[in-house]
PDB file of C-alpha atoms in Angstrom:
ATOM      1  CA  MET A 210       0.000   0.000   0.000  1.00  0.00           C
ATOM      2  CA  THR A 211       1.539   3.276  -1.134  1.00  0.00           C
ATOM      3  CA  VAL A 212       0.613   6.939  -0.696  1.00  0.00           C
ATOM      4  CA  LEU A 213       1.831   9.560  -3.161  1.00  0.00           C
ATOM      5  CA  ALA A 214       2.314  13.314  -2.923  1.00  0.00           C
ATOM      6  CA  LEU A 215       2.249  15.588  -5.975  1.00  0.00           C
ATOM      7  CA  ASP A 216       3.390  19.211  -6.182  1.00  0.00           C
ATOM      8  CA  ILE A 217       2.243  21.171  -9.246  1.00  0.00           C
ATOM      9  CA  GLY A 218       4.542  24.173  -9.421  1.00  0.00           C
ATOM     10  CA  ALA A 219       4.868  27.047 -11.862  1.00  0.00           C
ATOM     11  CA  THR A 220       7.844  25.511 -13.654  1.00  0.00           C
ATOM     12  CA  LYS A 221       8.245  21.993 -12.207  1.00  0.00           C
ATOM     13  CA  PHE A 222       6.233  18.969 -11.139  1.00  0.00           C
ATOM     14  CA  ALA A 223       7.469  16.954  -8.158  1.00  0.00           C
ATOM     15  CA  ALA A 224       6.130  13.656  -6.851  1.00  0.00           C
ATOM     16  CA  GLY A 225       7.215  11.194  -4.209  1.00  0.00           C
ATOM     17  CA  VAL A 226       6.196   8.410  -1.837  1.00  0.00           C
ATOM     18  CA  VAL A 227       4.840   9.498   1.549  1.00  0.00           C
ATOM     19  CA  HIS A 228       6.229   7.944   4.729  1.00  0.00           C
ATOM     20  CA  THR A 229       4.429   8.556   8.056  1.00  0.00           C
ATOM     21  CA  GLY A 230       2.696  11.593   6.578  1.00  0.00           C
ATOM     22  CA  LYS A 231       5.635  13.868   7.386  1.00  0.00           C
ATOM     23  CA  GLU A 232       8.369  12.678   5.062  1.00  0.00           C
ATOM     24  CA  VAL A 233       8.368  12.229   1.302  1.00  0.00           C
ATOM     25  CA  ARG A 234      10.944   9.911  -0.249  1.00  0.00           C
ATOM     26  CA  ASP A 235      11.898   8.730  -3.735  1.00  0.00           C
ATOM     27  CA  VAL A 236      11.128  12.209  -5.051  1.00  0.00           C
ATOM     28  CA  ARG A 237      11.306  12.829  -8.779  1.00  0.00           C
ATOM     29  CA  ARG A 238      10.955  16.152 -10.579  1.00  0.00           C
ATOM     30  CA  VAL A 239      10.298  17.170 -14.168  1.00  0.00           C
ATOM     31  CA  ASN A 240      10.025  20.518 -15.877  1.00  0.00           C
ATOM     32  CA  VAL A 241       6.543  21.620 -16.891  1.00  0.00           C
ATOM     33  CA  PRO A 242       6.437  21.352 -20.694  1.00  0.00           C
ATOM     34  CA  ARG A 243       4.781  23.845 -23.026  1.00  0.00           C
ATOM     35  CA  GLU A 244       2.494  21.160 -24.470  1.00  0.00           C
ATOM     36  CA  ASP A 245       0.911  17.935 -23.183  1.00  0.00           C
ATOM     37  CA  VAL A 246       1.261  19.113 -19.604  1.00  0.00           C
ATOM     38  CA  TRP A 247      -0.910  16.353 -18.171  1.00  0.00           C
ATOM     39  CA  GLY A 248       1.130  13.770 -20.103  1.00  0.00           C
ATOM     40  CA  ALA A 249       4.289  14.869 -18.302  1.00  0.00           C
ATOM     41  CA  CYS A 250       2.525  14.873 -14.926  1.00  0.00           C
ATOM     42  CA  ARG A 251       0.934  11.463 -15.571  1.00  0.00           C
ATOM     43  CA  ASP A 252       4.262   9.912 -16.577  1.00  0.00           C
ATOM     44  CA  LEU A 253       5.913  11.301 -13.452  1.00  0.00           C
ATOM     45  CA  LEU A 254       3.234   9.792 -11.211  1.00  0.00           C
ATOM     46  CA  ARG A 255       3.503   6.447 -12.972  1.00  0.00           C
ATOM     47  CA  ALA A 256       7.279   6.441 -12.569  1.00  0.00           C
ATOM     48  CA  VAL A 257       7.062   7.185  -8.846  1.00  0.00           C
ATOM     49  CA  ALA A 258       4.238   4.680  -8.272  1.00  0.00           C
ATOM     50  CA  GLY A 259       5.898   1.810 -10.116  1.00  0.00           C
ATOM     51  CA  ASP A 260       3.994  -1.423  -9.524  1.00  0.00           C
ATOM     52  CA  ALA A 261       2.678  -0.417  -6.102  1.00  0.00           C
ATOM     53  CA  THR A 262      -0.985  -0.247  -5.193  1.00  0.00           C
ATOM     54  CA  ILE A 263      -1.762   3.423  -4.608  1.00  0.00           C
ATOM     55  CA  THR A 264      -4.195   4.028  -1.761  1.00  0.00           C
ATOM     56  CA  ALA A 265      -4.109   7.840  -1.634  1.00  0.00           C
ATOM     57  CA  VAL A 266      -2.689  10.824  -3.492  1.00  0.00           C
ATOM     58  CA  GLY A 267      -2.271  14.306  -2.042  1.00  0.00           C
ATOM     59  CA  ILE A 268      -2.072  17.129  -4.581  1.00  0.00           C
ATOM     60  CA  GLY A 269      -0.786  20.618  -3.876  1.00  0.00           C
ATOM     61  CA  SER A 270      -1.103  22.932  -6.862  1.00  0.00           C
ATOM     62  CA  ALA A 271      -0.109  26.441  -7.803  1.00  0.00           C
ATOM     63  CA  GLY A 272      -3.245  28.534  -8.048  1.00  0.00           C
ATOM     64  CA  PRO A 273      -5.819  29.591  -8.572  1.00  0.00           C
ATOM     65  CA  VAL A 274      -7.626  26.348  -7.799  1.00  0.00           C
ATOM     66  CA  ASP A 275     -11.229  25.339  -7.269  1.00  0.00           C
ATOM     67  CA  VAL A 276     -11.397  22.574  -4.702  1.00  0.00           C
ATOM     68  CA  ARG A 277     -15.145  22.266  -5.263  1.00  0.00           C
ATOM     69  CA  THR A 278     -14.619  21.016  -8.835  1.00  0.00           C
ATOM     70  CA  GLY A 279     -11.135  19.576  -8.354  1.00  0.00           C
ATOM     71  CA  SER A 280      -9.632  21.848 -10.986  1.00  0.00           C
ATOM     72  CA  THR A 281      -6.476  23.928 -11.169  1.00  0.00           C
ATOM     73  CA  ALA A 282      -5.630  26.927 -13.344  1.00  0.00           C
ATOM     74  CA  PRO A 283      -2.007  27.930 -12.650  1.00  0.00           C
ATOM     75  CA  LEU A 284      -1.193  31.326 -14.128  1.00  0.00           C
ATOM     76  CA  ASN A 285       2.224  30.180 -15.335  1.00  0.00           C
ATOM     77  CA  ILE A 286       0.981  27.050 -17.157  1.00  0.00           C
ATOM     78  CA  PRO A 287      -0.758  28.394 -20.287  1.00  0.00           C
ATOM     79  CA  GLU A 288      -2.233  25.032 -21.313  1.00  0.00           C
ATOM     80  CA  TRP A 289      -4.060  24.812 -17.972  1.00  0.00           C
ATOM     81  CA  LYS A 290      -4.804  28.509 -17.458  1.00  0.00           C
ATOM     82  CA  SER A 291      -8.496  28.089 -18.301  1.00  0.00           C
ATOM     83  CA  GLY A 292      -8.748  25.192 -15.848  1.00  0.00           C
ATOM     84  CA  PHE A 293      -7.703  21.534 -15.769  1.00  0.00           C
ATOM     85  CA  ALA A 294      -9.631  18.826 -13.884  1.00  0.00           C
ATOM     86  CA  ILE A 295      -6.602  17.488 -12.022  1.00  0.00           C
ATOM     87  CA  VAL A 296      -8.531  15.442  -9.447  1.00  0.00           C
ATOM     88  CA  ALA A 297     -10.493  13.577 -12.142  1.00  0.00           C
ATOM     89  CA  ALA A 298      -7.317  12.958 -14.140  1.00  0.00           C
ATOM     90  CA  VAL A 299      -5.434  11.529 -11.150  1.00  0.00           C
ATOM     91  CA  ARG A 300      -8.469   9.462 -10.139  1.00  0.00           C
ATOM     92  CA  GLU A 301      -8.572   7.938 -13.612  1.00  0.00           C
ATOM     93  CA  LEU A 302      -4.898   7.020 -13.226  1.00  0.00           C
ATOM     94  CA  PHE A 303      -5.404   5.513  -9.736  1.00  0.00           C
ATOM     95  CA  PRO A 304      -9.118   4.504  -9.620  1.00  0.00           C
ATOM     96  CA  THR A 305      -9.093   3.015  -6.105  1.00  0.00           C
ATOM     97  CA  ALA A 306      -7.077   5.779  -4.437  1.00  0.00           C
ATOM     98  CA  ALA A 307      -8.432   8.560  -2.243  1.00  0.00           C
ATOM     99  CA  ILE A 308      -7.540  11.864  -3.907  1.00  0.00           C
ATOM    100  CA  ARG A 309      -7.086  14.939  -1.708  1.00  0.00           C
ATOM    101  CA  PHE A 310      -6.445  18.323  -3.289  1.00  0.00           C
ATOM    102  CA  ALA A 311      -5.504  21.819  -2.084  1.00  0.00           C
ATOM    103  CA  ILE A 312      -3.730  24.940  -3.260  1.00  0.00           C
ATOM    104  CA  ASP A 313       0.026  24.809  -2.743  1.00  0.00           C
ATOM    105  CA  GLY A 314      -0.148  27.530  -0.090  1.00  0.00           C
ATOM    106  CA  ALA A 315      -2.475  25.444   2.082  1.00  0.00           C
ATOM    107  CA  CYS A 316      -0.086  22.497   1.719  1.00  0.00           C
ATOM    108  CA  LEU A 317       2.794  24.776   2.628  1.00  0.00           C
ATOM    109  CA  ALA A 318       0.954  25.905   5.761  1.00  0.00           C
ATOM    110  CA  LEU A 319       0.184  22.275   6.671  1.00  0.00           C
ATOM    111  CA  ALA A 320       3.842  21.333   6.326  1.00  0.00           C
ATOM    112  CA  GLU A 321       5.030  24.258   8.445  1.00  0.00           C
ATOM    113  CA  HIS A 322       2.320  23.563  11.038  1.00  0.00           C
ATOM    114  CA  HIS A 323       3.232  19.880  11.343  1.00  0.00           C
ATOM    115  CA  VAL A 324       7.020  19.811  10.989  1.00  0.00           C
ATOM    116  CA  GLY A 325       8.248  23.359  10.364  1.00  0.00           C
ATOM    117  CA  ALA A 326       8.468  26.819  11.868  1.00  0.00           C
ATOM    118  CA  LEU A 327       4.721  27.083  12.612  1.00  0.00           C
ATOM    119  CA  ARG A 328       4.663  24.145  15.019  1.00  0.00           C
ATOM    120  CA  GLY A 329       2.753  25.268  18.077  1.00  0.00           C
ATOM    121  CA  VAL A 330       1.839  28.596  16.450  1.00  0.00           C
ATOM    122  CA  ALA A 331      -1.911  29.215  16.468  1.00  0.00           C
ATOM    123  CA  ASN A 332      -1.906  32.111  13.996  1.00  0.00           C
ATOM    124  CA  GLY A 333       0.662  32.201  11.236  1.00  0.00           C
ATOM    125  CA  LEU A 334       1.287  32.846   7.570  1.00  0.00           C
ATOM    126  CA  ALA A 335       3.417  30.623   5.333  1.00  0.00           C
ATOM    127  CA  LEU A 336       4.799  32.027   2.087  1.00  0.00           C
ATOM    128  CA  THR A 337       6.667  30.551  -0.814  1.00  0.00           C
ATOM    129  CA  VAL A 338       8.784  32.970  -2.822  1.00  0.00           C
ATOM    130  CA  SER A 339      10.023  31.170  -5.887  1.00  0.00           C
ATOM    131  CA  SER A 340       9.039  31.330  -9.562  1.00  0.00           C
ATOM    132  CA  GLY A 341       5.745  32.706  -8.237  1.00  0.00           C
ATOM    133  CA  ILE A 342       4.529  33.768  -4.802  1.00  0.00           C
ATOM    134  CA  GLY A 343       1.947  31.801  -2.860  1.00  0.00           C
ATOM    135  CA  GLY A 344       0.829  31.497   0.705  1.00  0.00           C
ATOM    136  CA  GLY A 345      -1.243  29.676   3.264  1.00  0.00           C
ATOM    137  CA  LEU A 346      -2.871  30.817   6.476  1.00  0.00           C
ATOM    138  CA  ILE A 347      -3.112  29.279   9.942  1.00  0.00           C
ATOM    139  CA  ALA A 348      -5.879  30.876  12.017  1.00  0.00           C
ATOM    140  CA  ASP A 349      -6.692  29.648  15.522  1.00  0.00           C
ATOM    141  CA  GLY A 350      -4.702  26.487  14.852  1.00  0.00           C
ATOM    142  CA  ARG A 351      -6.381  25.596  11.551  1.00  0.00           C
ATOM    143  CA  VAL A 352      -5.414  25.987   7.915  1.00  0.00           C
ATOM    144  CA  VAL A 353      -7.945  28.316   6.311  1.00  0.00           C
ATOM    145  CA  LEU A 354      -9.116  27.180   2.860  1.00  0.00           C
ATOM    146  CA  GLY A 355     -11.796  29.718   1.964  1.00  0.00           C
ATOM    147  CA  ARG A 356     -14.789  29.430  -0.349  1.00  0.00           C
ATOM    148  CA  THR A 357     -12.931  28.001  -3.371  1.00  0.00           C
ATOM    149  CA  GLY A 358      -9.739  26.863  -1.646  1.00  0.00           C
ATOM    150  CA  ASN A 359      -7.667  29.954  -2.447  1.00  0.00           C
ATOM    151  CA  ALA A 360      -7.439  31.581   0.995  1.00  0.00           C
ATOM    152  CA  GLY A 361      -3.983  32.907   1.838  1.00  0.00           C
ATOM    153  CA  HIS A 362      -3.034  33.536  -1.809  1.00  0.00           C
ATOM    154  CA  ILE A 363      -0.837  36.491  -0.851  1.00  0.00           C
ATOM    155  CA  GLY A 364       0.820  36.715  -4.265  1.00  0.00           C
ATOM    156  CA  HIS A 365      -2.026  38.925  -5.446  1.00  0.00           C
ATOM    157  CA  ILE A 366      -1.960  41.497  -2.693  1.00  0.00           C
ATOM    158  CA  VAL A 367      -1.384  44.818  -4.453  1.00  0.00           C
ATOM    159  CA  VAL A 368       1.766  46.692  -3.377  1.00  0.00           C
ATOM    160  CA  PRO A 369       2.230  50.452  -3.799  1.00  0.00           C
ATOM    161  CA  GLY A 370       4.724  52.034  -6.125  1.00  0.00           C
ATOM    162  CA  TRP A 371       4.835  49.557  -8.989  1.00  0.00           C
ATOM    163  CA  ASP A 372       2.186  49.494 -11.725  1.00  0.00           C
ATOM    164  CA  VAL A 373       3.496  46.212 -13.089  1.00  0.00           C
ATOM    165  CA  PRO A 374       1.061  44.047 -15.099  1.00  0.00           C
ATOM    166  CA  CYS A 375       0.435  40.641 -13.535  1.00  0.00           C
ATOM    167  CA  LEU A 376      -0.435  37.395 -15.295  1.00  0.00           C
ATOM    168  CA  CYS A 377      -3.692  37.392 -13.330  1.00  0.00           C
ATOM    169  CA  GLY A 378      -4.810  40.422 -15.381  1.00  0.00           C
ATOM    170  CA  GLY A 379      -4.365  42.871 -12.527  1.00  0.00           C
ATOM    171  CA  VAL A 380      -1.680  45.463 -11.911  1.00  0.00           C
ATOM    172  CA  GLY A 381       0.806  45.810  -9.072  1.00  0.00           C
ATOM    173  CA  CYS A 382       0.471  42.359  -7.496  1.00  0.00           C
ATOM    174  CA  VAL A 383       3.414  41.435  -5.286  1.00  0.00           C
ATOM    175  CA  GLU A 384       3.996  38.349  -7.462  1.00  0.00           C
ATOM    176  CA  ALA A 385       4.467  40.632 -10.483  1.00  0.00           C
ATOM    177  CA  VAL A 386       7.144  42.593  -8.621  1.00  0.00           C
ATOM    178  CA  ALA A 387       8.886  40.232  -6.212  1.00  0.00           C
ATOM    179  CA  SER A 388       8.832  36.655  -7.532  1.00  0.00           C
ATOM    180  CA  GLY A 389      11.973  35.072  -8.917  1.00  0.00           C
ATOM    181  CA  MET A 390      10.607  35.150 -12.464  1.00  0.00           C
ATOM    182  CA  SER A 391       9.496  38.775 -12.197  1.00  0.00           C
ATOM    183  CA  SER A 392      12.782  39.894 -10.668  1.00  0.00           C
ATOM    184  CA  VAL A 393      14.753  38.217 -13.437  1.00  0.00           C
ATOM    185  CA  ARG A 394      12.568  39.853 -16.084  1.00  0.00           C
ATOM    186  CA  TRP A 395      13.091  43.271 -14.509  1.00  0.00           C
ATOM    187  CA  ALA A 396      16.851  42.790 -14.208  1.00  0.00           C
ATOM    188  CA  VAL A 397      17.175  41.630 -17.827  1.00  0.00           C
ATOM    189  CA  ALA A 398      15.246  44.718 -18.953  1.00  0.00           C
ATOM    190  CA  GLN A 399      17.849  46.825 -17.111  1.00  0.00           C
ATOM    191  CA  GLY A 400      20.690  45.121 -18.985  1.00  0.00           C
ATOM    192  CA  TRP A 401      21.579  42.257 -16.649  1.00  0.00           C
ATOM    193  CA  PRO A 402      22.926  39.311 -18.724  1.00  0.00           C
ATOM    194  CA  GLY A 403      21.705  36.379 -16.599  1.00  0.00           C
ATOM    195  CA  SER A 404      18.590  34.226 -16.793  1.00  0.00           C
ATOM    196  CA  THR A 405      17.756  32.649 -13.408  1.00  0.00           C
ATOM    197  CA  GLY A 406      16.911  33.692  -9.887  1.00  0.00           C
ATOM    198  CA  VAL A 407      19.899  31.748  -8.559  1.00  0.00           C
ATOM    199  CA  GLN A 408      22.244  33.717 -10.829  1.00  0.00           C
ATOM    200  CA  LEU A 409      20.541  36.953  -9.805  1.00  0.00           C
ATOM    201  CA  ALA A 410      21.114  36.226  -6.099  1.00  0.00           C
ATOM    202  CA  GLU A 411      24.734  35.225  -6.714  1.00  0.00           C
ATOM    203  CA  ASP A 412      25.403  38.417  -8.666  1.00  0.00           C
ATOM    204  CA  ALA A 413      23.765  40.496  -5.935  1.00  0.00           C
ATOM    205  CA  HIS A 414      26.089  38.939  -3.345  1.00  0.00           C
ATOM    206  CA  ASN A 415      29.001  39.761  -5.659  1.00  0.00           C
ATOM    207  CA  GLY A 416      27.983  43.407  -5.782  1.00  0.00           C
ATOM    208  CA  ASN A 417      26.337  43.650  -9.207  1.00  0.00           C
ATOM    209  CA  GLU A 418      24.316  46.872  -9.079  1.00  0.00           C
ATOM    210  CA  ILE A 419      21.425  45.681 -11.241  1.00  0.00           C
ATOM    211  CA  ALA A 420      21.099  42.427  -9.294  1.00  0.00           C
ATOM    212  CA  LEU A 421      21.203  44.318  -6.005  1.00  0.00           C
ATOM    213  CA  ALA A 422      18.525  46.713  -7.253  1.00  0.00           C
ATOM    214  CA  ALA A 423      16.342  43.813  -8.379  1.00  0.00           C
ATOM    215  CA  LEU A 424      16.505  42.104  -4.976  1.00  0.00           C
ATOM    216  CA  HIS A 425      16.010  45.409  -3.146  1.00  0.00           C
ATOM    217  CA  ARG A 426      12.900  46.001  -5.262  1.00  0.00           C
ATOM    218  CA  ALA A 427      11.608  42.490  -4.546  1.00  0.00           C
ATOM    219  CA  GLY A 428      12.371  42.644  -0.837  1.00  0.00           C
ATOM    220  CA  THR A 429      10.653  45.994  -0.421  1.00  0.00           C
ATOM    221  CA  ALA A 430       7.509  44.749  -2.141  1.00  0.00           C
ATOM    222  CA  LEU A 431       7.510  41.593  -0.006  1.00  0.00           C
ATOM    223  CA  GLY A 432       7.813  43.655   3.174  1.00  0.00           C
ATOM    224  CA  GLN A 433       4.887  45.822   2.110  1.00  0.00           C
ATOM    225  CA  ALA A 434       2.727  42.796   1.310  1.00  0.00           C
ATOM    226  CA  ILE A 435       3.576  41.042   4.572  1.00  0.00           C
ATOM    227  CA  ALA A 436       2.749  44.184   6.569  1.00  0.00           C
ATOM    228  CA  SER A 437      -0.644  44.434   4.881  1.00  0.00           C
ATOM    229  CA  ALA A 438      -1.421  40.736   5.345  1.00  0.00           C
ATOM    230  CA  ALA A 439      -0.297  40.743   8.977  1.00  0.00           C
ATOM    231  CA  ALA A 440      -2.483  43.750   9.792  1.00  0.00           C
ATOM    232  CA  LEU A 441      -5.483  42.013   8.266  1.00  0.00           C
ATOM    233  CA  LEU A 442      -4.866  38.562   9.726  1.00  0.00           C
ATOM    234  CA  ASP A 443      -3.279  39.315  13.129  1.00  0.00           C
ATOM    235  CA  VAL A 444      -0.661  36.539  12.930  1.00  0.00           C
ATOM    236  CA  ASP A 445       2.187  35.738  15.309  1.00  0.00           C
ATOM    237  CA  ARG A 446       4.724  34.507  12.790  1.00  0.00           C
ATOM    238  CA  VAL A 447       5.435  34.587   9.071  1.00  0.00           C
ATOM    239  CA  VAL A 448       7.485  31.775   7.521  1.00  0.00           C
ATOM    240  CA  ILE A 449       9.031  32.229   4.089  1.00  0.00           C
ATOM    241  CA  GLY A 450      10.292  29.369   1.938  1.00  0.00           C
ATOM    242  CA  GLY A 451      10.964  28.729  -1.738  1.00  0.00           C
ATOM    243  CA  GLY A 452      14.073  28.989  -3.867  1.00  0.00           C
ATOM    244  CA  PHE A 453      14.141  32.774  -4.292  1.00  0.00           C
ATOM    245  CA  ALA A 454      13.695  33.224  -0.524  1.00  0.00           C
ATOM    246  CA  GLN A 455      17.189  31.748  -0.127  1.00  0.00           C
ATOM    247  CA  SER A 456      18.707  34.906  -1.646  1.00  0.00           C
ATOM    248  CA  GLY A 457      19.932  36.151   1.718  1.00  0.00           C
ATOM    249  CA  ALA A 458      20.593  39.698   2.890  1.00  0.00           C
ATOM    250  CA  PRO A 459      20.082  41.456  -0.477  1.00  0.00           C
ATOM    251  CA  LEU A 460      16.438  40.300  -0.332  1.00  0.00           C
ATOM    252  CA  TRP A 461      15.820  40.045   3.415  1.00  0.00           C
ATOM    253  CA  ASP A 462      17.314  43.356   4.516  1.00  0.00           C
ATOM    254  CA  PRO A 463      14.998  45.530   2.366  1.00  0.00           C
ATOM    255  CA  MET A 464      12.087  43.252   3.245  1.00  0.00           C
ATOM    256  CA  ARG A 465      12.660  43.780   6.970  1.00  0.00           C
ATOM    257  CA  ALA A 466      13.181  47.516   6.407  1.00  0.00           C
ATOM    258  CA  ALA A 467       9.850  47.808   4.569  1.00  0.00           C
ATOM    259  CA  LEU A 468       8.138  45.778   7.265  1.00  0.00           C
ATOM    260  CA  ALA A 469       9.513  48.125   9.919  1.00  0.00           C
ATOM    261  CA  VAL A 470       8.157  51.152   8.034  1.00  0.00           C
ATOM    262  CA  HIS A 471       4.661  49.756   7.466  1.00  0.00           C
ATOM    263  CA  ALA A 472       3.974  47.385  10.403  1.00  0.00           C
ATOM    264  CA  ARG A 473       3.633  50.118  13.061  1.00  0.00           C
ATOM    265  CA  LEU A 474       0.527  49.115  14.970  1.00  0.00           C
ATOM    266  CA  ASP A 475       1.232  47.798  18.453  1.00  0.00           C
ATOM    267  CA  PHE A 476       0.006  44.295  17.681  1.00  0.00           C
ATOM    268  CA  LEU A 477       2.342  44.086  14.666  1.00  0.00           C
ATOM    269  CA  ARG A 478       5.589  45.254  16.226  1.00  0.00           C
ATOM    270  CA  GLY A 479       6.550  41.899  17.667  1.00  0.00           C
ATOM    271  CA  ILE A 480       5.823  39.910  14.510  1.00  0.00           C
ATOM    272  CA  SER A 481       8.430  37.284  13.688  1.00  0.00           C
ATOM    273  CA  VAL A 482       9.463  36.699  10.066  1.00  0.00           C
ATOM    274  CA  VAL A 483      11.685  33.644   9.588  1.00  0.00           C
ATOM    275  CA  LEU A 484      13.116  31.473   6.848  1.00  0.00           C
ATOM    276  CA  SER A 485      11.479  28.063   6.483  1.00  0.00           C
ATOM    277  CA  GLU A 486      13.153  25.141   8.244  1.00  0.00           C
ATOM    278  CA  ILE A 487      11.975  22.780   5.492  1.00  0.00           C
ATOM    279  CA  THR A 488      14.813  22.892   3.002  1.00  0.00           C
ATOM    280  CA  ASP A 489      13.425  20.658   0.281  1.00  0.00           C
ATOM    281  CA  GLY A 490       9.864  20.495  -0.970  1.00  0.00           C
ATOM    282  CA  ALA A 491       7.604  21.986   1.702  1.00  0.00           C
ATOM    283  CA  THR A 492       4.580  21.869  -0.601  1.00  0.00           C
ATOM    284  CA  LEU A 493       5.270  18.194  -1.272  1.00  0.00           C
ATOM    285  CA  VAL A 494       5.509  17.516   2.463  1.00  0.00           C
ATOM    286  CA  GLY A 495       2.172  19.287   2.969  1.00  0.00           C
ATOM    287  CA  ALA A 496       0.603  17.291   0.157  1.00  0.00           C
ATOM    288  CA  GLY A 497       1.804  14.196   1.982  1.00  0.00           C
ATOM    289  CA  VAL A 498       0.143  15.355   5.211  1.00  0.00           C
ATOM    290  CA  LEU A 499      -3.008  15.967   3.197  1.00  0.00           C
ATOM    291  CA  ALA A 500      -2.832  12.555   1.500  1.00  0.00           C
ATOM    292  CA  THR A 501      -2.414  10.499   4.658  1.00  0.00           C
ATOM    293  CA  GLY A 502      -5.293  12.161   6.437  1.00  0.00           C
ATOM    294  CA  ASP A 503      -2.954  13.601   9.089  1.00  0.00           C
ATOM    295  CA  ALA A 504      -4.604  16.906   8.192  1.00  0.00           C
ATOM    296  CA  GLY A 505      -7.857  16.115   9.944  1.00  0.00           C
ATOM    297  CA  THR A 506     -10.851  18.262  10.617  1.00  0.00           C
ATOM    298  CA  ASP A 507      -8.922  20.044  13.378  1.00  0.00           C
ATOM    299  CA  ASP A 508      -6.307  21.186  10.835  1.00  0.00           C
ATOM    300  CA  LEU A 509      -8.489  22.412   7.975  1.00  0.00           C
ATOM    301  CA  GLY A 510     -10.992  25.222   8.245  1.00  0.00           C
TER     302      GLY A 510
END
């Protein structure tokens, strides 16, 4: 009997075998192709499953999602942008398995609440800052899902000062300013010769002025968004994970500076903002918690 976890990201799919609901092993990853996206996802799941009997699959997906219909419409996957029935597709692949589905931010919050920096924290916000920006919310000890399953989707909080078009159709979303993809696009437009967020962070640490400006821009926008979200949600702690969040001081210093400027109410002054303790695949870990049923009715609201 085998339980699988699946992470549908903006640029990569990841899948693995869940052990004890809090560890995912035998993880495989593939890039999201431009065409036949489900084919790539299906083949990945088959490769991870092998000949095992699959009893449950937990799916964490980049959003927006609609948990009522089991569909996902990630903004960075054009083939699925109008909606793809991911739950039905996975159920057809594993007909006897229980399929559990949530936005990646909710899975992130579950992972942090069970094994990460939100353990024992009743009110917290978990963010992923990577190719895109997502988030999940813990309120009174429970992960908040919302009407369609998109609660906590902080990537589309509007930040002041940047009228940058977002893939969602809006303008000035923090994802359009501060994600790894967006920061790379901005830096390239300024004449930076690189192509990835990792290169951008490395160049910032080496003193490249454009790279430093790009991370300062991203960090400031993140600080503004976190201040707004924290004022609305009244959380104790904010946890930030994802590849671009590993950029260090060039990103975190302006983020903390912006937070200090905007989070001035008494109940916000003690807010803790920390880097995730889960170094590899927090969304996948959360999907595993979801799949095994460890996320019971006391965890999901």
